[in-house]
């Protein structure tokens, strides 16, 4: 008897599992006929959970992920809970925002009282929409009164996440709704810092155009330019320097942009800074030069870049260590020795050297050099140089029209016979006959 009951229970459980799997697959495919059949039979509740990608998810969440609008509507009508959380702490609204399914969002919002519900990272649907650049979803949330300055567990607002992933339209929308784009997260970073760190040049330009402050520093006194130098984002670094950031802008410990680039192995940023005139021998408050920083971290290419730009290896820090001593203490003597022998080189410096060498090997002949040198002084006209005014196309067209009118000759109006046979002469007026 016991064995028979156990067997029946196992069969019932397997049948239930099979029915659940069929229901979930129908939800993901959007098979409305199969879904209605299961829901009408009452054999399953719509709030079951299944494992997907290692996390528990409800059929409503899966329908929102796949953008099955009709399935979402049917599940909500049959009592599915729009506030049911998945294994990541997200509700179906978050999944709809991530996938950019605004129609599913619209249906969910009609059944939800709180549009600012957060997941385990304290990120709301607005955060997910901004992070993924879903402008339609963001507009819909804004219309429903979502909090535009909500902060996640790291104190980041939607503006930080939009700047991070270069979503300019999101930043513009937030600005139009009065969001302060100079907001700072718990680390003190503004959207400018995040844009520079991730190389989001268009976002960086947008933020500067909206008068964001490039002199704001984070908790580590990093400017946005220091973030660009650290992560080797040369385009962003170049733009920030053009906007007024100094080449030798220093942190609280005296490290300049070149120090930061050398320390973190940002060879392209370091080369650009040194080419633009940054001091390769600048010392921070501990007496370290960029070469010290590169040697201490084992960044051989950055160390070689400092050497190619007249870095002084005799300079010592307050511990009386030269850059080579710093390499020995940090365990990178052989690596830095190869950079010292140009066995490991900065590729930017190497390319520059190859161009200079080619120019030297293919320099013009003596006669050609003489012609080039005498070109400006061989003949000097005594007349002053003519001034050519730059005319617009409209001015040129008006001038041509005027000239055509002046040169055009107008013939007297004549009838068609006169053109071929001459003027008509009346014999009674021109001839007299004697009677």
CSV table of N, CA, C and O in Angstrom, one decimal, residues 100-213:
chain,number,residue,atom,x,y,z
A,100,UNK,N,14.1,46.9,-22.7
A,100,UNK,CA,13.6,47.9,-23.4
A,100,UNK,C,12.2,47.7,-23.9
A,100,UNK,O,11.7,48.2,-24.9
A,101,UNK,N,11.4,46.8,-23.2
A,101,UNK,CA,10.1,46.5,-23.6
A,101,UNK,C,9.1,47.5,-22.9
A,101,UNK,O,8.5,47.2,-21.9
A,102,UNK,N,8.9,48.6,-23.5
A,102,UNK,CA,8.1,49.7,-23.0
A,102,UNK,C,6.6,49.3,-22.9
A,102,UNK,O,5.9,49.7,-22.0
A,103,UNK,N,6.1,48.5,-23.8
A,103,UNK,CA,4.7,48.1,-23.8
A,103,UNK,C,4.4,47.2,-22.6
A,103,UNK,O,3.4,47.3,-21.9
A,104,UNK,N,5.3,46.3,-22.3
A,104,UNK,CA,5.2,45.5,-21.1
A,104,UNK,C,5.3,46.3,-19.8
A,104,UNK,O,4.5,46.1,-18.8
A,105,UNK,N,6.1,47.3,-19.8
A,105,UNK,CA,6.2,48.3,-18.7
A,105,UNK,C,4.9,49.0,-18.5
A,105,UNK,O,4.4,49.1,-17.3
A,106,UNK,N,4.3,49.4,-19.6
A,106,UNK,CA,3.0,50.2,-19.4
A,106,UNK,C,2.0,49.3,-18.8
A,106,UNK,O,1.2,49.8,-17.9
A,107,UNK,N,1.9,48.0,-19.1
A,107,UNK,CA,0.9,47.1,-18.5
A,107,UNK,C,1.2,46.9,-17.0
A,107,UNK,O,0.3,46.9,-16.2
A,108,UNK,N,2.5,46.7,-16.7
A,108,UNK,CA,2.9,46.5,-15.3
A,108,UNK,C,2.6,47.7,-14.4
A,108,UNK,O,2.2,47.6,-13.3
A,109,UNK,N,2.9,48.9,-14.9
A,109,UNK,CA,2.7,50.1,-14.1
A,109,UNK,C,1.2,50.3,-13.8
A,109,UNK,O,0.9,51.0,-12.7
A,110,UNK,N,0.3,49.8,-14.6
A,110,UNK,CA,-1.1,49.9,-14.2
A,110,UNK,C,-1.5,49.1,-13.0
A,110,UNK,O,-2.5,49.3,-12.3
A,111,UNK,N,-0.7,48.1,-12.7
A,111,UNK,CA,-0.9,47.2,-11.6
A,111,UNK,C,0.0,47.4,-10.4
A,111,UNK,O,-0.1,46.7,-9.4
A,112,UNK,N,0.9,48.4,-10.5
A,112,UNK,CA,1.9,48.7,-9.5
A,112,UNK,C,1.6,50.0,-8.8
A,112,UNK,O,1.3,51.0,-9.5
A,113,UNK,N,1.9,50.0,-7.5
A,113,UNK,CA,1.7,51.3,-6.7
A,113,UNK,C,3.0,52.0,-6.5
A,113,UNK,O,3.1,53.2,-6.3
A,114,UNK,N,4.1,51.3,-6.6
A,114,UNK,CA,5.5,51.9,-6.3
A,114,UNK,C,6.3,51.6,-7.6
A,114,UNK,O,6.8,50.5,-7.8
A,115,UNK,N,6.7,52.7,-8.3
A,115,UNK,CA,7.5,52.6,-9.5
A,115,UNK,C,9.0,52.7,-9.1
A,115,UNK,O,9.8,52.4,-9.9
A,116,UNK,N,9.3,53.0,-7.8
A,116,UNK,CA,10.7,53.1,-7.4
A,116,UNK,C,11.1,51.9,-6.6
A,116,UNK,O,12.1,52.0,-5.8
A,117,UNK,N,10.5,50.8,-6.8
A,117,UNK,CA,10.9,49.6,-6.1
A,117,UNK,C,12.4,49.2,-6.5
A,117,UNK,O,12.7,49.3,-7.7
A,118,UNK,N,13.2,48.8,-5.6
A,118,UNK,CA,14.6,48.6,-5.9
A,118,UNK,C,15.0,47.2,-5.7
A,118,UNK,O,14.3,46.4,-5.0
A,119,UNK,N,16.1,46.7,-6.4
A,119,UNK,CA,16.6,45.4,-6.3
A,119,UNK,C,17.6,45.3,-5.2
A,119,UNK,O,17.7,46.2,-4.4
A,120,UNK,N,18.4,44.2,-5.2
A,120,UNK,CA,19.3,44.0,-4.1
A,120,UNK,C,20.4,45.0,-4.1
A,120,UNK,O,21.0,45.3,-3.0
A,121,UNK,N,20.7,45.6,-5.2
A,121,UNK,CA,21.7,46.7,-5.3
A,121,UNK,C,21.1,48.1,-5.2
A,121,UNK,O,21.8,49.1,-5.4
A,122,UNK,N,19.9,48.1,-4.7
A,122,UNK,CA,19.1,49.4,-4.5
A,122,UNK,C,19.0,50.1,-5.9
A,122,UNK,O,18.8,51.4,-5.8
A,123,UNK,N,19.0,49.4,-7.0
A,123,UNK,CA,18.8,50.1,-8.3
A,123,UNK,C,17.3,49.9,-8.6
A,123,UNK,O,16.7,48.8,-8.6
A,124,UNK,N,16.7,51.1,-9.0
A,124,UNK,CA,15.3,51.1,-9.4
A,124,UNK,C,15.2,50.8,-10.9
A,124,UNK,O,16.2,50.7,-11.6
A,125,UNK,N,14.0,50.8,-11.4
A,125,UNK,CA,13.8,50.6,-12.9
A,125,UNK,C,14.4,51.8,-13.6
A,125,UNK,O,14.9,51.6,-14.8
A,126,UNK,N,14.5,53.0,-13.0
A,126,UNK,CA,15.1,54.1,-13.7
A,126,UNK,C,16.6,53.9,-13.9
A,126,UNK,O,17.1,54.2,-14.9
A,127,UNK,N,17.2,53.3,-12.9
A,127,UNK,CA,18.7,53.0,-13.0
A,127,UNK,C,18.9,52.0,-14.2
A,127,UNK,O,19.8,52.2,-15.0
A,128,UNK,N,18.1,51.0,-14.3
A,128,UNK,CA,18.2,50.0,-15.4
A,128,UNK,C,17.9,50.6,-16.7
A,128,UNK,O,18.6,50.3,-17.7
A,129,UNK,N,17.0,51.5,-16.8
A,129,UNK,CA,16.7,52.1,-18.1
A,129,UNK,C,17.8,53.0,-18.5
A,129,UNK,O,18.2,53.1,-19.7
A,130,UNK,N,18.4,53.8,-17.6
A,130,UNK,CA,19.5,54.7,-17.9
A,130,UNK,C,20.8,53.9,-18.3
A,130,UNK,O,21.5,54.3,-19.2
A,131,UNK,N,21.0,52.8,-17.5
A,131,UNK,CA,22.2,52.0,-17.8
A,131,UNK,C,22.2,51.4,-19.2
A,131,UNK,O,23.2,51.3,-19.8
A,132,UNK,N,21.0,51.0,-19.6
A,132,UNK,CA,20.9,50.3,-20.9
A,132,UNK,C,20.5,51.2,-22.0
A,132,UNK,O,20.3,50.8,-23.2
A,133,UNK,N,20.3,52.5,-21.7
A,133,UNK,CA,20.0,53.5,-22.8
A,133,UNK,C,18.6,53.4,-23.3
A,133,UNK,O,18.4,53.8,-24.5
A,134,UNK,N,17.7,53.0,-22.5
A,134,UNK,CA,16.3,52.8,-23.0
A,134,UNK,C,15.5,54.1,-22.8
A,134,UNK,O,14.9,54.3,-21.7
A,135,UNK,N,15.5,55.0,-23.7
A,135,UNK,CA,14.9,56.3,-23.6
A,135,UNK,C,13.4,56.2,-23.5
A,135,UNK,O,12.8,57.0,-22.7
A,136,UNK,N,12.8,55.3,-24.2
A,136,UNK,CA,11.3,55.2,-24.1
A,136,UNK,C,10.9,54.8,-22.7
A,136,UNK,O,9.9,55.3,-22.2
A,137,UNK,N,11.6,53.8,-22.2
A,137,UNK,CA,11.3,53.4,-20.8
A,137,UNK,C,11.5,54.5,-19.8
A,137,UNK,O,10.7,54.7,-18.9
A,138,UNK,N,12.5,55.3,-20.0
A,138,UNK,CA,12.8,56.4,-19.1
A,138,UNK,C,11.7,57.4,-19.2
A,138,UNK,O,11.3,58.0,-18.1
A,139,UNK,N,11.3,57.7,-20.3
A,139,UNK,CA,10.2,58.7,-20.5
A,139,UNK,C,8.9,58.2,-19.8
A,139,UNK,O,8.2,59.0,-19.1
A,140,UNK,N,8.6,56.9,-20.0
A,140,UNK,CA,7.4,56.4,-19.4
A,140,UNK,C,7.5,56.4,-17.8
A,140,UNK,O,6.5,56.8,-17.2
A,141,UNK,N,8.7,56.1,-17.3
A,141,UNK,CA,8.9,56.2,-15.8
A,141,UNK,C,8.8,57.6,-15.3
A,141,UNK,O,8.2,57.9,-14.3
A,142,UNK,N,9.3,58.5,-16.1
A,142,UNK,CA,9.2,60.0,-15.8
A,142,UNK,C,7.7,60.4,-15.7
A,142,UNK,O,7.3,61.2,-14.8
A,143,UNK,N,7.0,60.0,-16.7
A,143,UNK,CA,5.5,60.3,-16.7
A,143,UNK,C,4.8,59.8,-15.5
A,143,UNK,O,3.8,60.3,-15.0
A,144,UNK,N,5.2,58.6,-15.0
A,144,UNK,CA,4.6,58.0,-13.8
A,144,UNK,C,5.1,58.5,-12.5
A,144,UNK,O,4.8,58.0,-11.4
A,145,UNK,N,6.0,59.5,-12.6
A,145,UNK,CA,6.5,60.1,-11.3
A,145,UNK,C,7.6,59.4,-10.7
A,145,UNK,O,7.8,59.5,-9.4
A,146,UNK,N,8.5,58.7,-11.4
A,146,UNK,CA,9.6,58.0,-10.8
A,146,UNK,C,10.6,59.0,-10.3
A,146,UNK,O,10.8,60.2,-10.8
A,147,UNK,N,11.4,58.6,-9.2
A,147,UNK,CA,12.3,59.5,-8.6
A,147,UNK,C,13.6,59.5,-9.5
A,147,UNK,O,14.3,58.5,-9.6
A,148,UNK,N,13.9,60.7,-10.1
A,148,UNK,CA,15.0,60.8,-11.0
A,148,UNK,C,16.4,60.9,-10.3
A,148,UNK,O,17.4,60.8,-11.0
A,149,UNK,N,16.4,61.1,-9.0
A,149,UNK,CA,17.6,61.2,-8.3
A,149,UNK,C,17.8,60.1,-7.3
A,149,UNK,O,18.5,60.2,-6.3
A,150,UNK,N,17.1,59.0,-7.5
A,150,UNK,CA,17.3,57.8,-6.6
A,150,UNK,C,18.7,57.3,-6.7
A,150,UNK,O,19.3,57.3,-7.8
A,151,UNK,N,19.2,56.9,-5.6
A,151,UNK,CA,20.6,56.4,-5.5
A,151,UNK,C,20.7,54.9,-5.2
A,151,UNK,O,19.8,54.4,-4.5
A,152,UNK,N,21.6,54.2,-5.8
A,152,UNK,CA,21.8,52.8,-5.6
A,152,UNK,C,22.7,52.6,-4.4
A,152,UNK,O,23.0,53.5,-3.6
A,153,UNK,N,23.2,51.4,-4.2
A,153,UNK,CA,24.0,51.1,-3.0
A,153,UNK,C,25.3,51.8,-3.0
A,153,UNK,O,25.9,51.9,-1.9
A,154,UNK,N,25.8,52.3,-4.1
A,154,UNK,CA,27.0,53.0,-4.2
A,154,UNK,C,26.8,54.5,-4.3
A,154,UNK,O,27.7,55.3,-4.6
A,155,UNK,N,25.6,54.9,-4.2
A,155,UNK,CA,25.2,56.3,-4.2
A,155,UNK,C,25.1,56.9,-5.6
A,155,UNK,O,25.1,58.1,-5.8
A,156,UNK,N,25.1,56.0,-6.6
A,156,UNK,CA,25.0,56.5,-8.0
A,156,UNK,C,23.6,56.7,-8.5
A,156,UNK,O,22.7,55.9,-8.2
A,157,UNK,N,23.4,57.8,-9.2
A,157,UNK,CA,22.1,58.1,-9.7
A,157,UNK,C,22.1,57.7,-11.2
A,157,UNK,O,23.1,57.2,-11.7
A,158,UNK,N,20.9,57.8,-11.8
A,158,UNK,CA,20.7,57.4,-13.2
A,158,UNK,C,21.7,58.2,-14.1
A,158,UNK,O,22.2,57.6,-15.1
A,159,UNK,N,22.0,59.4,-13.7
A,159,UNK,CA,23.0,60.2,-14.5
A,159,UNK,C,24.4,59.6,-14.6
A,159,UNK,O,25.0,59.6,-15.6
A,160,UNK,N,24.8,59.0,-13.5
A,160,UNK,CA,26.1,58.4,-13.4
A,160,UNK,C,26.1,57.2,-14.4
A,160,UNK,O,27.1,57.0,-15.2
A,161,UNK,N,25.1,56.4,-14.4
A,161,UNK,CA,25.1,55.2,-15.2
A,161,UNK,C,24.9,55.5,-16.7
A,161,UNK,O,25.5,54.9,-17.6
A,162,UNK,N,24.1,56.6,-17.0
A,162,UNK,CA,24.0,57.0,-18.4
A,162,UNK,C,25.3,57.6,-18.9
A,162,UNK,O,25.7,57.3,-20.1
A,163,UNK,N,26.0,58.3,-18.1
A,163,UNK,CA,27.3,58.9,-18.6
A,163,UNK,C,28.3,57.8,-18.7
A,163,UNK,O,29.2,57.8,-19.7
A,164,UNK,N,28.3,56.7,-17.9
A,164,UNK,CA,29.2,55.6,-18.0
A,164,UNK,C,29.1,54.9,-19.3
A,164,UNK,O,30.1,54.5,-19.9
A,165,UNK,N,27.9,54.8,-19.8
A,165,UNK,CA,27.7,54.0,-21.1
A,165,UNK,C,27.4,54.9,-22.3
A,165,UNK,O,26.9,54.5,-23.3
A,166,UNK,N,27.7,56.2,-22.1
A,166,UNK,CA,27.7,57.1,-23.3
A,166,UNK,C,26.3,57.3,-23.9
A,166,UNK,O,26.1,57.4,-25.1
A,167,UNK,N,25.3,57.4,-23.0
A,167,UNK,CA,23.9,57.6,-23.4
A,167,UNK,C,23.5,59.1,-23.3
A,167,UNK,O,23.0,59.6,-22.3
A,168,UNK,N,23.9,59.8,-24.4
A,168,UNK,CA,23.7,61.3,-24.4
A,168,UNK,C,22.3,61.7,-24.3
A,168,UNK,O,21.9,62.7,-23.6
A,169,UNK,N,21.4,61.0,-25.0
A,169,UNK,CA,19.9,61.4,-24.9
A,169,UNK,C,19.4,61.2,-23.5
A,169,UNK,O,18.5,62.0,-23.1
A,170,UNK,N,19.8,60.2,-22.8
A,170,UNK,CA,19.4,60.0,-21.4
A,170,UNK,C,19.8,61.2,-20.6
A,170,UNK,O,19.0,61.8,-19.8
A,171,UNK,N,21.1,61.6,-20.7
A,171,UNK,CA,21.6,62.8,-20.0
A,171,UNK,C,20.8,64.1,-20.3
A,171,UNK,O,20.5,64.8,-19.4
A,172,UNK,N,20.5,64.2,-21.6
A,172,UNK,CA,19.7,65.4,-22.0
A,172,UNK,C,18.3,65.4,-21.3
A,172,UNK,O,17.8,66.4,-20.9
A,173,UNK,N,17.7,64.2,-21.3
A,173,UNK,CA,16.4,64.1,-20.7
A,173,UNK,C,16.4,64.4,-19.2
A,173,UNK,O,15.5,65.1,-18.7
A,174,UNK,N,17.4,63.9,-18.6
A,174,UNK,CA,17.5,64.2,-17.1
A,174,UNK,C,17.8,65.6,-16.9
A,174,UNK,O,17.2,66.2,-15.9
A,175,UNK,N,18.6,66.3,-17.7
A,175,UNK,CA,18.9,67.7,-17.5
A,175,UNK,C,17.6,68.5,-17.8
A,175,UNK,O,17.3,69.5,-17.0
A,176,UNK,N,16.8,68.1,-18.8
A,176,UNK,CA,15.6,68.8,-19.1
A,176,UNK,C,14.6,68.8,-17.9
A,176,UNK,O,13.7,69.6,-17.8
A,177,UNK,N,14.7,67.7,-17.1
A,177,UNK,CA,13.8,67.6,-16.0
A,177,UNK,C,14.4,68.1,-14.6
A,177,UNK,O,13.9,67.7,-13.6
A,178,UNK,N,15.5,68.8,-14.8
A,178,UNK,CA,16.0,69.5,-13.6
A,178,UNK,C,17.0,68.7,-12.8
A,178,UNK,O,17.3,69.1,-11.6
A,179,UNK,N,17.5,67.6,-13.3
A,179,UNK,CA,18.5,66.8,-12.5
A,179,UNK,C,19.9,67.5,-12.5
A,179,UNK,O,20.3,68.0,-13.6
A,180,UNK,N,20.5,67.6,-11.4
A,180,UNK,CA,21.8,68.2,-11.2
A,180,UNK,C,22.9,67.2,-11.8
A,180,UNK,O,23.1,66.1,-11.2
A,181,UNK,N,23.5,67.5,-12.9
A,181,UNK,CA,24.5,66.6,-13.5
A,181,UNK,C,25.9,66.7,-12.9
A,181,UNK,O,26.8,66.0,-13.3
A,182,UNK,N,26.0,67.5,-11.8
A,182,UNK,CA,27.2,67.5,-11.0
A,182,UNK,C,27.1,66.7,-9.7
A,182,UNK,O,27.8,66.8,-8.8
A,183,UNK,N,26.1,65.8,-9.7
A,183,UNK,CA,25.8,65.0,-8.5
A,183,UNK,C,27.0,64.1,-8.3
A,183,UNK,O,27.6,63.6,-9.2
A,184,UNK,N,27.2,63.8,-7.0
A,184,UNK,CA,28.4,62.9,-6.6
A,184,UNK,C,27.9,61.6,-5.9
A,184,UNK,O,26.9,61.7,-5.2
A,185,UNK,N,28.5,60.5,-6.2
A,185,UNK,CA,28.2,59.3,-5.6
A,185,UNK,C,29.0,59.2,-4.3
A,185,UNK,O,29.6,60.1,-3.8
A,186,UNK,N,28.9,58.0,-3.6
A,186,UNK,CA,29.6,57.8,-2.4
A,186,UNK,C,31.1,58.0,-2.5
A,186,UNK,O,31.8,58.4,-1.5
A,187,UNK,N,31.7,57.7,-3.6
A,187,UNK,CA,33.1,57.8,-3.9
A,187,UNK,C,33.5,59.3,-4.3
A,187,UNK,O,34.6,59.6,-4.5
A,188,UNK,N,32.5,60.1,-4.3
A,188,UNK,CA,32.7,61.5,-4.7
A,188,UNK,C,32.8,61.8,-6.2
A,188,UNK,O,33.1,62.9,-6.6
A,189,UNK,N,32.5,60.7,-7.0
A,189,UNK,CA,32.6,60.9,-8.5
A,189,UNK,C,31.3,61.5,-9.0
A,189,UNK,O,30.2,61.1,-8.6
A,190,UNK,N,31.5,62.4,-10.0
A,190,UNK,CA,30.4,63.0,-10.7
A,190,UNK,C,30.2,62.2,-12.0
A,190,UNK,O,31.1,61.4,-12.4
A,191,UNK,N,29.1,62.4,-12.8
A,191,UNK,CA,29.0,61.8,-14.1
A,191,UNK,C,30.2,62.1,-15.0
A,191,UNK,O,30.6,61.3,-15.9
A,192,UNK,N,30.9,63.3,-14.8
A,192,UNK,CA,32.1,63.6,-15.6
A,192,UNK,C,33.2,62.5,-15.4
A,192,UNK,O,33.9,62.1,-16.3
A,193,UNK,N,33.4,62.2,-14.1
A,193,UNK,CA,34.4,61.1,-13.7
A,193,UNK,C,34.1,59.8,-14.4
A,193,UNK,O,35.0,59.2,-15.0
A,194,UNK,N,32.8,59.4,-14.4
A,194,UNK,CA,32.4,58.1,-15.0
A,194,UNK,C,32.6,58.2,-16.5
A,194,UNK,O,33.0,57.2,-17.1
A,195,UNK,N,32.2,59.3,-17.1
A,195,UNK,CA,32.4,59.4,-18.6
A,195,UNK,C,33.8,59.3,-19.0
A,195,UNK,O,34.2,58.7,-19.9
A,196,UNK,N,34.7,60.0,-18.2
A,196,UNK,CA,36.1,60.0,-18.5
A,196,UNK,C,36.7,58.7,-18.3
A,196,UNK,O,37.6,58.2,-19.1
A,197,UNK,N,36.3,58.0,-17.2
A,197,UNK,CA,36.8,56.7,-16.9
A,197,UNK,C,36.5,55.6,-18.0
A,197,UNK,O,37.3,54.8,-18.3
A,198,UNK,N,35.3,55.7,-18.5
A,198,UNK,CA,34.9,54.7,-19.5
A,198,UNK,C,35.0,55.2,-20.9
A,198,UNK,O,34.6,54.5,-21.9
A,199,UNK,N,35.7,56.3,-21.2
A,199,UNK,CA,35.9,56.8,-22.5
A,199,UNK,C,34.7,57.2,-23.3
A,199,UNK,O,34.7,57.2,-24.5
A,200,UNK,N,33.7,57.7,-22.5
A,200,UNK,CA,32.4,58.1,-23.2
A,200,UNK,C,32.6,59.6,-23.6
A,200,UNK,O,32.1,60.5,-22.9
A,201,UNK,N,33.2,59.8,-24.7
A,201,UNK,CA,33.6,61.2,-25.1
A,201,UNK,C,32.3,62.0,-25.4
A,201,UNK,O,32.3,63.2,-25.1
A,202,UNK,N,31.3,61.4,-26.1
A,202,UNK,CA,30.1,62.2,-26.4
A,202,UNK,C,29.4,62.7,-25.1
A,202,UNK,O,28.9,63.8,-25.0
A,203,UNK,N,29.3,61.8,-24.1
A,203,UNK,CA,28.7,62.2,-22.8
A,203,UNK,C,29.6,63.3,-22.2
A,203,UNK,O,29.0,64.2,-21.6
A,204,UNK,N,30.9,63.2,-22.3
A,204,UNK,CA,31.7,64.2,-21.7
A,204,UNK,C,31.5,65.5,-22.3
A,204,UNK,O,31.4,66.5,-21.6
A,205,UNK,N,31.4,65.6,-23.6
A,205,UNK,CA,31.1,66.8,-24.3
A,205,UNK,C,29.7,67.4,-23.9
A,205,UNK,O,29.6,68.6,-23.6
A,206,UNK,N,28.7,66.5,-23.8
A,206,UNK,CA,27.4,66.9,-23.4
A,206,UNK,C,27.4,67.5,-22.0
A,206,UNK,O,26.8,68.5,-21.8
A,207,UNK,N,28.1,66.9,-21.1
A,207,UNK,CA,28.2,67.4,-19.7
A,207,UNK,C,28.9,68.7,-19.6
A,207,UNK,O,28.4,69.6,-18.9
A,208,UNK,N,29.9,68.9,-20.4
A,208,UNK,CA,30.6,70.2,-20.4
A,208,UNK,C,29.8,71.3,-21.0
A,208,UNK,O,29.7,72.4,-20.5
A,209,UNK,N,29.0,70.9,-22.0
A,209,UNK,CA,28.1,71.9,-22.7
A,209,UNK,C,27.0,72.3,-21.7
A,209,UNK,O,26.5,73.4,-21.8
A,210,UNK,N,26.7,71.5,-20.7
A,210,UNK,CA,25.7,71.9,-19.7
A,210,UNK,C,26.3,72.4,-18.4
A,210,UNK,O,25.8,72.3,-17.3
A,211,UNK,N,27.6,72.9,-18.6
A,211,UNK,CA,28.3,73.7,-17.5
A,211,UNK,C,28.6,72.8,-16.3
A,211,UNK,O,28.7,73.3,-15.2
A,212,UNK,N,28.9,71.5,-16.6
A,212,UNK,CA,29.4,70.7,-15.5
A,212,UNK,C,30.8,71.1,-15.1
A,212,UNK,O,31.6,71.4,-16.0
A,213,UNK,N,31.2,71.0,-13.9
A,213,UNK,CA,32.5,71.5,-13.4
A,213,UNK,C,33.6,70.5,-13.6
A,213,UNK,O,33.5,69.4,-13.0
